[in-house]
Each structure stands twice: as structure tokens, then as C-alpha cells.
């Protein structure tokens, strides 16, 4: 990792077929609304608090999707005003503990079906409070409309009462998740283009909150889809019963949580993937070494670790390549060291890519901050983005050079109580320290999702 803090980027394209601009009457100058209160004494998924009666009374049953929403909506206001039902990680894992029965699966589906329109409404309101000129940006507005479309479909979905309803619900979850899978490159591009239009602190607060909202709902959604798949893997022939157990007899996976995640295996997968990116982009790539306690196993969410490792490795590999640019020197290897303490796993990514200049070291976690000199590969201009607002994965990666990789990695690390620190030796290289807690029922009682 060197003065070039930009990432090679994660892959993805966003469906941005809806891009009608907002009207001038929609202008808002404030960036933030009220944070909804979190009540840690809310019922478990499957139990119905009084506020859910309001949610059910707001629902509509029309099956069509609303594709051209007005910028403001009474329906959005009504759902956004409802309390979000916070679920702790401890309670989520307890609910999903084996044996997984049909009644547990339906109860979780009922909770999620009630919760999704509320959470989407709060996300839509967050966008509506952005400054007017920011909402005019086609990438930001396309992201807003994608969230609005998911809100509309979610609030119109009838409750899950039986397995037939559950099949339809899963189809909707998969469709909506696919729509939003790579929406962050779209948002990153939009905020990069609008970085001069509002203050960095306001931008950071908005994006921190948006990304945490996204992580929370994706966790709940991905967990339910994984549980549905596990339930049916064990009941593919016989009809599901209330006494069905998980297909995995060792109970290694609880939904998206891997109870025996091998860190070194994940490091190798991510490093080889980044090597392939470098080879495709620059025609060469550094080697890597994995040392330390290479047999470390802990309980974590593989997709989260995959994202964080990939972002850190992209920085280190790119810096290593650029440090020998226009020289005859060999590319220095990247060294990944793994260790484990009593309840936490530490991963250090070390490069000899020249380090970070002291004058910009404090900015590396700022959104839209990048030292990348844009090229045809990662230029955020119109040569990369087609007129329909989508992004071609094969030609370029939308998040490259837009300054989102490190701040998002930091949020992912801190979400379950971990941390990310960058230590730079200017003129030599960088050490990125990622420290993560093992997810345990008795040690993560208060983490809200």
C-alpha cells in the first residue's frame, strides 16, 4: 500500500434503468434526519409487537412494481416513522440454532417481511434529505429509485403464512438482492462526482449510516435465504416437518455464519483473486506469502472477511506494482500474517510499496479521497459509464479510484466489534492491521443488526 490508496475494485453492475431527475420542489439542504431509537428489549423474530399491526395495516396487495415514483410519498413517510425492530446478533443466532424447523423458518420470514419495508423506507428518507444538487446526479438518483422500487414491492407483499408464501417471499428476496448486489459502485461514482457539493463530514455521516443500514438488512436477508436453502437441502424429498434438522450434521454453518472458518484458506482465495485482477489490469502481479499461525479457525461471516481481505490486498498489490514502475527492480512480495488470541483473530497485510505520504495519511479513510491518476481503466468519466447508467464489468470496475474501499472496509471491521488500522513507513511501505472478534453467542450480546 503506497501513496496510491485506490483499489482495483470489486466487480459489479447496477441496474439503473430508472433515472428521471427530481424536481426543484424536492430540494432539501439538510443531510441527516433523526436516528430511530433502538430498543434492545424488542421481541424475537416471530413474535409480533404492537408496531407490526401498523405495518400490516399499511400494506397493499397489488403485485406490480412502481417504476416512476414521485420523489416524496406519504407511504414512505408512514413506514419510515415506524420503529425499526432491532435484532441482536446473539438473538439472531439463537433463533437460527439447530434444529431448524418449519415453524422457525416461517417465523423468521414473517419477521423479515414486516421489517423490510420499514428499513427500506428509512433508507429512502435518507436519500431524500440529501442536498438537491446531489439528488440530481444520475448515479445517486438511480440508486434512490432502486431502493424505492424495493420498498414498494416489499410493502405490497402479503404476509408469509405457509410454505407456498415462503417460496414467493424467497423469490422476491433473491430478486431484490440481485438488483442491489453491486449498487455501491453506483453510489461511489455519484458521490465522487458530487464531492465538491457538500461538506466531507456530512458526506461521511450519510455514507456511514447508509452502509450500516445496508449491512444490517443484507445480513438479515442473506441469513434467511441461507436458512431456507439449508432447510430444503434436508427436506428435498419429503415435505418439510417441524422436526427437520439441518442438512449439515456437523452444524458447521448457521445460515451465513461459518462456525469453522479457516482464515488461511480465505487469505489464499482472496490473494489469488487479486493477483488475477492485477494480471488483467497491469499485466503483472506481486507474489504473496502467508505466515504466522496458519491453522487459525474461528467463527465469522465468510462474505465479510472476503470483502475486507480483498480490499486490503488490492491496496497492497497495487502499491507493490507501482513502487517498481519504470524500474528494473523486482516486484516486492506482499506478506500476510495470521494470529489468534483468546477470542480475536488478527491479520496483518504488509507491503513494501513506498508507504503513504504523511500529508495525506489522515485522509485515507475519507470517502471519495483518492490519489489515483485516472486512466481509461478507472476514469469515473463517461467513457466508462454507458448512457443507461450501468457499468460494464469486463471493461472497468466502477469503485476503482473512487475512494470507497478503505472506509467501507473499516465499517465492515467495526460492525461486529473489530478494528482496522493502517501504519505507514513513508518511503518504505505499509502495514494494515485487521482485528476481528470470533462471533460467539456469549460474547456478542448487544451488537444490533
CSV table of N, CA and C in Angstrom, one decimal, residues 43-160:
chain,number,residue,atom,x,y,z
A,43,UNK,N,-39.2,-7.9,20.8
A,43,UNK,CA,-39.4,-9.3,20.7
A,43,UNK,C,-38.5,-10.0,19.7
A,44,UNK,N,-38.3,-11.3,19.8
A,44,UNK,CA,-37.6,-12.1,18.9
A,44,UNK,C,-38.3,-12.1,17.5
A,45,UNK,N,-37.6,-12.5,16.4
A,45,UNK,CA,-38.3,-12.7,15.2
A,45,UNK,C,-39.4,-13.8,15.4
A,46,UNK,N,-40.5,-13.5,14.9
A,46,UNK,CA,-41.6,-14.5,15.0
A,46,UNK,C,-42.7,-14.0,16.1
A,47,UNK,N,-42.2,-13.1,17.0
A,47,UNK,CA,-43.2,-12.5,17.9
A,47,UNK,C,-43.6,-11.2,17.4
A,48,UNK,N,-44.9,-10.8,17.5
A,48,UNK,CA,-45.4,-9.7,16.9
A,48,UNK,C,-45.7,-8.6,17.9
A,49,UNK,N,-44.9,-7.5,17.9
A,49,UNK,CA,-45.2,-6.3,18.7
A,49,UNK,C,-46.3,-5.5,18.1
A,50,UNK,N,-46.7,-4.6,18.9
A,50,UNK,CA,-47.9,-3.7,18.5
A,50,UNK,C,-47.6,-3.0,17.2
A,51,UNK,N,-46.3,-2.5,17.1
A,51,UNK,CA,-46.0,-1.7,15.9
A,51,UNK,C,-46.2,-2.5,14.6
A,52,UNK,N,-46.1,-3.8,14.7
A,52,UNK,CA,-46.3,-4.6,13.5
A,52,UNK,C,-47.7,-4.5,13.0
A,53,UNK,N,-48.6,-4.3,13.9
A,53,UNK,CA,-50.0,-4.1,13.4
A,53,UNK,C,-50.1,-2.9,12.5
A,54,UNK,N,-49.4,-1.9,12.8
A,54,UNK,CA,-49.4,-0.7,12.0
A,54,UNK,C,-48.8,-1.0,10.6
A,55,UNK,N,-47.7,-1.8,10.6
A,55,UNK,CA,-47.1,-2.2,9.3
A,55,UNK,C,-48.1,-3.0,8.5
A,56,UNK,N,-48.7,-4.0,9.1
A,56,UNK,CA,-49.7,-4.8,8.3
A,56,UNK,C,-50.8,-4.0,7.8
A,57,UNK,N,-51.3,-3.0,8.6
A,57,UNK,CA,-52.4,-2.1,8.1
A,57,UNK,C,-52.0,-1.2,7.0
A,58,UNK,N,-50.7,-1.0,6.8
A,58,UNK,CA,-50.2,-0.1,5.7
A,58,UNK,C,-50.0,-0.9,4.4
A,59,UNK,N,-50.0,-2.2,4.5
A,59,UNK,CA,-49.7,-3.0,3.3
A,59,UNK,C,-50.8,-2.9,2.2
A,60,UNK,N,-50.3,-3.0,0.9
A,60,UNK,CA,-51.2,-3.1,-0.2
A,60,UNK,C,-50.9,-4.5,-0.9
A,61,UNK,N,-51.8,-4.9,-1.7
A,61,UNK,CA,-51.7,-6.2,-2.3
A,61,UNK,C,-51.4,-6.2,-3.8
A,62,UNK,N,-51.3,-5.1,-4.4
A,62,UNK,CA,-51.1,-5.0,-5.8
A,62,UNK,C,-49.8,-5.6,-6.1
A,63,UNK,N,-49.7,-6.5,-7.1
A,63,UNK,CA,-48.4,-7.2,-7.4
A,63,UNK,C,-47.4,-6.4,-8.2
A,64,UNK,N,-47.8,-5.3,-8.9
A,64,UNK,CA,-46.9,-4.6,-9.8
A,64,UNK,C,-45.9,-3.8,-9.1
A,65,UNK,N,-44.8,-3.5,-9.7
A,65,UNK,CA,-43.8,-2.6,-9.1
A,65,UNK,C,-44.0,-1.2,-9.6
A,66,UNK,N,-43.7,-0.3,-8.7
A,66,UNK,CA,-43.9,1.2,-9.1
A,66,UNK,C,-42.5,1.6,-9.6
A,67,UNK,N,-42.5,2.0,-10.9
A,67,UNK,CA,-41.2,2.3,-11.6
A,67,UNK,C,-40.9,3.8,-11.7
A,68,UNK,N,-41.9,4.6,-11.6
A,68,UNK,CA,-41.7,6.0,-11.7
A,68,UNK,C,-42.3,6.7,-10.5
A,69,UNK,N,-41.7,6.6,-9.3
A,69,UNK,CA,-42.2,7.2,-8.1
A,69,UNK,C,-42.1,8.7,-8.1
A,70,UNK,N,-43.0,9.3,-7.4
A,70,UNK,CA,-42.8,10.7,-7.1
A,70,UNK,C,-41.7,10.8,-6.0
A,71,UNK,N,-41.1,11.9,-5.9
A,71,UNK,CA,-39.9,12.0,-5.1
A,71,UNK,C,-40.3,11.8,-3.6
A,72,UNK,N,-41.4,12.4,-3.2
A,72,UNK,CA,-41.9,12.2,-1.8
A,72,UNK,C,-43.2,11.4,-1.9
A,73,UNK,N,-43.4,10.6,-0.8
A,73,UNK,CA,-44.5,9.8,-0.8
A,73,UNK,C,-45.0,9.6,0.7
A,74,UNK,N,-46.3,9.7,0.8
A,74,UNK,CA,-46.9,9.5,2.2
A,74,UNK,C,-46.6,8.1,2.7
A,75,UNK,N,-46.6,7.1,1.8
A,75,UNK,CA,-46.4,5.8,2.2
A,75,UNK,C,-44.9,5.6,2.7
A,76,UNK,N,-44.0,6.2,2.1
A,76,UNK,CA,-42.6,6.2,2.6
A,76,UNK,C,-42.6,6.9,4.0
A,77,UNK,N,-43.2,8.0,4.1
A,77,UNK,CA,-43.3,8.7,5.4
A,77,UNK,C,-43.9,7.9,6.5
A,78,UNK,N,-45.0,7.2,6.2
A,78,UNK,CA,-45.6,6.3,7.2
A,78,UNK,C,-44.7,5.2,7.7
A,79,UNK,N,-44.1,4.5,6.7
A,79,UNK,CA,-43.3,3.4,7.1
A,79,UNK,C,-42.0,3.9,7.8
A,80,UNK,N,-41.4,5.0,7.3
A,80,UNK,CA,-40.2,5.5,7.9
A,80,UNK,C,-40.4,5.9,9.4
A,81,UNK,N,-41.6,6.3,9.7
A,81,UNK,CA,-41.9,6.8,11.0
A,81,UNK,C,-42.1,5.6,12.0
A,82,UNK,N,-42.2,4.4,11.5
A,82,UNK,CA,-42.4,3.3,12.4
A,82,UNK,C,-41.0,2.9,13.0
A,83,UNK,N,-41.0,2.3,14.2
A,83,UNK,CA,-39.8,1.9,14.8
A,83,UNK,C,-39.2,0.7,14.1
A,84,UNK,N,-37.9,0.7,13.8
A,84,UNK,CA,-37.2,-0.4,13.3
A,84,UNK,C,-37.1,-1.4,14.5
A,85,UNK,N,-37.3,-2.7,14.2
A,85,UNK,CA,-37.2,-3.7,15.3
A,85,UNK,C,-35.8,-4.2,15.3
A,86,UNK,N,-35.0,-3.8,16.3
A,86,UNK,CA,-33.6,-4.2,16.3
A,86,UNK,C,-33.4,-5.6,16.7
A,87,UNK,N,-32.5,-6.3,16.1
A,87,UNK,CA,-32.3,-7.7,16.5
A,87,UNK,C,-30.8,-7.8,16.8
A,88,UNK,N,-30.4,-8.3,17.9
A,88,UNK,CA,-29.0,-8.5,18.3
A,88,UNK,C,-28.5,-9.7,17.5
A,89,UNK,N,-27.2,-9.7,17.3
A,89,UNK,CA,-26.6,-10.9,16.7
A,89,UNK,C,-26.8,-12.1,17.6
A,90,UNK,N,-26.7,-11.9,18.9
A,90,UNK,CA,-27.0,-13.1,19.8
A,90,UNK,C,-28.3,-13.7,19.6
A,91,UNK,N,-29.4,-12.9,19.4
A,91,UNK,CA,-30.7,-13.4,19.2
A,91,UNK,C,-30.9,-14.0,17.9
A,92,UNK,N,-30.3,-13.4,16.9
A,92,UNK,CA,-30.4,-13.9,15.5
A,92,UNK,C,-29.8,-15.3,15.5
A,93,UNK,N,-28.6,-15.6,16.1
A,93,UNK,CA,-28.0,-16.9,16.1
A,93,UNK,C,-28.8,-17.9,16.9
A,94,UNK,N,-29.4,-17.4,18.0
A,94,UNK,CA,-30.2,-18.3,18.8
A,94,UNK,C,-31.4,-18.7,18.0
A,95,UNK,N,-32.1,-17.8,17.3
A,95,UNK,CA,-33.2,-18.2,16.5
A,95,UNK,C,-32.9,-19.2,15.4
A,96,UNK,N,-31.7,-19.1,14.9
A,96,UNK,CA,-31.3,-20.0,13.8
A,96,UNK,C,-30.6,-21.2,14.3
A,97,UNK,N,-30.5,-21.4,15.6
A,97,UNK,CA,-29.8,-22.6,16.1
A,97,UNK,C,-30.5,-23.9,15.7
A,98,UNK,N,-29.8,-24.9,15.4
A,98,UNK,CA,-30.4,-26.2,15.0
A,98,UNK,C,-31.1,-26.8,16.2
A,99,UNK,N,-32.1,-27.6,16.0
A,99,UNK,CA,-32.7,-28.0,14.7
A,99,UNK,C,-33.5,-26.9,14.1
A,100,UNK,N,-33.4,-26.7,12.7
A,100,UNK,CA,-34.2,-25.7,12.0
A,100,UNK,C,-35.5,-26.4,11.6
A,101,UNK,N,-36.6,-25.9,12.2
A,101,UNK,CA,-37.9,-26.4,11.9
A,101,UNK,C,-38.7,-25.5,10.9
A,102,UNK,N,-39.8,-26.0,10.4
A,102,UNK,CA,-40.6,-25.2,9.5
A,102,UNK,C,-41.2,-24.0,10.3
A,103,UNK,N,-41.6,-24.2,11.5
A,103,UNK,CA,-42.2,-23.1,12.2
A,103,UNK,C,-41.2,-22.0,12.5
A,104,UNK,N,-39.9,-22.4,12.8
A,104,UNK,CA,-38.8,-21.4,12.9
A,104,UNK,C,-38.6,-20.6,11.6
A,105,UNK,N,-38.6,-21.4,10.5
A,105,UNK,CA,-38.4,-20.7,9.2
A,105,UNK,C,-39.5,-19.7,8.9
A,106,UNK,N,-40.7,-20.1,9.1
A,106,UNK,CA,-41.8,-19.2,8.8
A,106,UNK,C,-41.9,-18.0,9.8
A,107,UNK,N,-41.5,-18.3,11.0
A,107,UNK,CA,-41.5,-17.2,12.0
A,107,UNK,C,-40.5,-16.1,11.6
A,108,UNK,N,-39.3,-16.6,11.1
A,108,UNK,CA,-38.2,-15.7,10.7
A,108,UNK,C,-38.7,-14.9,9.4
A,109,UNK,N,-39.4,-15.6,8.5
A,109,UNK,CA,-39.9,-15.0,7.3
A,109,UNK,C,-40.9,-13.9,7.6
A,110,UNK,N,-41.8,-14.2,8.6
A,110,UNK,CA,-42.8,-13.2,9.0
A,110,UNK,C,-42.1,-12.0,9.6
A,111,UNK,N,-41.1,-12.2,10.4
A,111,UNK,CA,-40.4,-11.0,10.9
A,111,UNK,C,-39.7,-10.2,9.8
A,112,UNK,N,-39.1,-10.9,8.9
A,112,UNK,CA,-38.3,-10.2,7.8
A,112,UNK,C,-39.3,-9.5,6.9
A,113,UNK,N,-40.4,-10.1,6.6
A,113,UNK,CA,-41.4,-9.5,5.7
A,113,UNK,C,-42.0,-8.2,6.3
A,114,UNK,N,-42.1,-8.1,7.6
A,114,UNK,CA,-42.6,-6.9,8.2
A,114,UNK,C,-41.5,-5.9,8.3
A,115,UNK,N,-40.3,-6.3,8.5
A,115,UNK,CA,-39.2,-5.4,8.7
A,115,UNK,C,-38.7,-4.7,7.5
A,116,UNK,N,-38.7,-5.4,6.4
A,116,UNK,CA,-38.0,-4.9,5.2
A,116,UNK,C,-38.6,-3.5,4.7
A,117,UNK,N,-39.9,-3.4,4.6
A,117,UNK,CA,-40.4,-2.1,4.1
A,117,UNK,C,-40.1,-0.9,5.1
A,118,UNK,N,-40.0,-1.2,6.4
A,118,UNK,CA,-39.6,-0.1,7.3
A,118,UNK,C,-38.2,0.3,7.1
A,119,UNK,N,-37.3,-0.7,6.9
A,119,UNK,CA,-35.9,-0.4,6.7
A,119,UNK,C,-35.6,0.3,5.4
A,120,UNK,N,-36.3,-0.2,4.4
A,120,UNK,CA,-36.2,0.5,3.1
A,120,UNK,C,-36.7,1.9,3.1
A,121,UNK,N,-37.8,2.1,3.8
A,121,UNK,CA,-38.4,3.5,3.9
A,121,UNK,C,-37.4,4.4,4.6
A,122,UNK,N,-36.7,4.0,5.6
A,122,UNK,CA,-35.8,4.8,6.3
A,122,UNK,C,-34.6,5.1,5.4
A,123,UNK,N,-34.2,4.2,4.5
A,123,UNK,CA,-33.1,4.4,3.6
A,123,UNK,C,-33.6,5.4,2.5
A,124,UNK,N,-34.8,5.3,2.0
A,124,UNK,CA,-35.3,6.3,1.0
A,124,UNK,C,-35.3,7.7,1.6
A,125,UNK,N,-35.8,7.8,2.9
A,125,UNK,CA,-35.8,9.1,3.5
A,125,UNK,C,-34.4,9.7,3.6
A,126,UNK,N,-33.4,8.8,3.9
A,126,UNK,CA,-32.1,9.3,4.0
A,126,UNK,C,-31.6,10.0,2.7
A,127,UNK,N,-32.0,9.4,1.6
A,127,UNK,CA,-31.6,10.0,0.3
A,127,UNK,C,-32.4,11.3,0.0
A,128,UNK,N,-33.7,11.3,0.5
A,128,UNK,CA,-34.5,12.5,0.2
A,128,UNK,C,-33.9,13.7,1.0
A,129,UNK,N,-33.2,13.5,2.0
A,129,UNK,CA,-32.6,14.6,2.8
A,129,UNK,C,-31.3,15.1,2.3
A,130,UNK,N,-30.8,14.5,1.2
A,130,UNK,CA,-29.6,14.9,0.6
A,130,UNK,C,-29.8,16.3,-0.1
A,131,UNK,N,-28.7,17.1,-0.2
A,131,UNK,CA,-28.9,18.4,-0.9
A,131,UNK,C,-29.5,18.1,-2.3
A,132,UNK,N,-30.2,19.1,-2.8
A,132,UNK,CA,-30.9,19.0,-4.1
A,132,UNK,C,-30.0,18.6,-5.2
A,133,UNK,N,-28.8,19.3,-5.3
A,133,UNK,CA,-27.9,19.1,-6.4
A,133,UNK,C,-27.3,17.7,-6.4
A,134,UNK,N,-27.2,17.1,-5.2
A,134,UNK,CA,-26.7,15.7,-5.2
A,134,UNK,C,-27.7,14.8,-5.7
A,135,UNK,N,-29.0,15.0,-5.4
A,135,UNK,CA,-30.0,14.1,-5.9
A,135,UNK,C,-30.2,14.2,-7.4
A,136,UNK,N,-29.7,15.3,-8.0
A,136,UNK,CA,-29.8,15.4,-9.4
A,136,UNK,C,-28.8,14.5,-10.1
A,137,UNK,N,-27.8,14.1,-9.4
A,137,UNK,CA,-26.8,13.2,-10.1
A,137,UNK,C,-27.4,11.9,-10.5
A,138,UNK,N,-27.2,11.5,-11.8
A,138,UNK,CA,-27.9,10.4,-12.3
A,138,UNK,C,-27.6,9.1,-11.6
A,139,UNK,N,-26.4,8.9,-11.1
A,139,UNK,CA,-26.0,7.7,-10.3
A,139,UNK,C,-26.7,7.6,-9.0
A,140,UNK,N,-26.7,8.8,-8.3
A,140,UNK,CA,-27.3,8.8,-7.0
A,140,UNK,C,-28.8,8.6,-7.1
A,141,UNK,N,-29.4,9.2,-8.1
A,141,UNK,CA,-30.9,9.1,-8.3
A,141,UNK,C,-31.3,7.7,-8.8
A,142,UNK,N,-30.4,7.1,-9.6
A,142,UNK,CA,-30.7,5.7,-10.0
A,142,UNK,C,-30.7,4.8,-8.7
A,143,UNK,N,-29.7,5.0,-7.8
A,143,UNK,CA,-29.7,4.2,-6.6
A,143,UNK,C,-30.9,4.5,-5.7
A,144,UNK,N,-31.3,5.7,-5.6
A,144,UNK,CA,-32.5,6.1,-4.9
A,144,UNK,C,-33.7,5.3,-5.4
A,145,UNK,N,-33.9,5.3,-6.8
A,145,UNK,CA,-35.0,4.7,-7.3
A,145,UNK,C,-35.0,3.2,-7.2
A,146,UNK,N,-33.8,2.6,-7.2
A,146,UNK,CA,-33.7,1.1,-6.9
A,146,UNK,C,-34.2,0.8,-5.5
A,147,UNK,N,-33.8,1.6,-4.5
A,147,UNK,CA,-34.3,1.4,-3.1
A,147,UNK,C,-35.8,1.7,-3.1
A,148,UNK,N,-36.3,2.7,-3.8
A,148,UNK,CA,-37.7,3.0,-3.7
A,148,UNK,C,-38.5,1.8,-4.3
A,149,UNK,N,-38.0,1.2,-5.4
A,149,UNK,CA,-38.7,0.1,-6.0
A,149,UNK,C,-38.7,-1.1,-5.1
A,150,UNK,N,-37.7,-1.4,-4.4
A,150,UNK,CA,-37.7,-2.5,-3.4
A,150,UNK,C,-38.6,-2.2,-2.2
A,151,UNK,N,-38.7,-0.9,-1.8
A,151,UNK,CA,-39.6,-0.5,-0.8
A,151,UNK,C,-41.0,-0.8,-1.2
A,152,UNK,N,-41.4,-0.4,-2.4
A,152,UNK,CA,-42.7,-0.5,-2.9
A,152,UNK,C,-43.1,-2.0,-3.0
A,153,UNK,N,-42.2,-2.8,-3.5
A,153,UNK,CA,-42.6,-4.3,-3.7
A,153,UNK,C,-42.7,-4.9,-2.3
A,154,UNK,N,-41.8,-4.5,-1.4
A,154,UNK,CA,-41.8,-5.1,0.0
A,154,UNK,C,-43.1,-4.8,0.7
A,155,UNK,N,-43.5,-3.5,0.6
A,155,UNK,CA,-44.7,-3.2,1.4
A,155,UNK,C,-46.0,-3.8,0.8
A,156,UNK,N,-46.0,-4.2,-0.5
A,156,UNK,CA,-47.1,-4.8,-1.1
A,156,UNK,C,-47.2,-6.3,-0.9
A,157,UNK,N,-46.1,-6.8,-0.4
A,157,UNK,CA,-46.0,-8.3,-0.3
A,157,UNK,C,-46.9,-8.7,0.9
A,158,UNK,N,-47.8,-9.7,0.7
A,158,UNK,CA,-48.7,-10.1,1.8
A,158,UNK,C,-47.8,-10.9,2.8
A,159,UNK,N,-48.4,-11.2,4.0
A,159,UNK,CA,-47.6,-11.9,5.0
A,159,UNK,C,-47.4,-13.3,4.6
A,160,UNK,N,-46.3,-13.9,5.2
A,160,UNK,CA,-45.9,-15.3,5.0
A,160,UNK,C,-46.7,-16.2,6.0
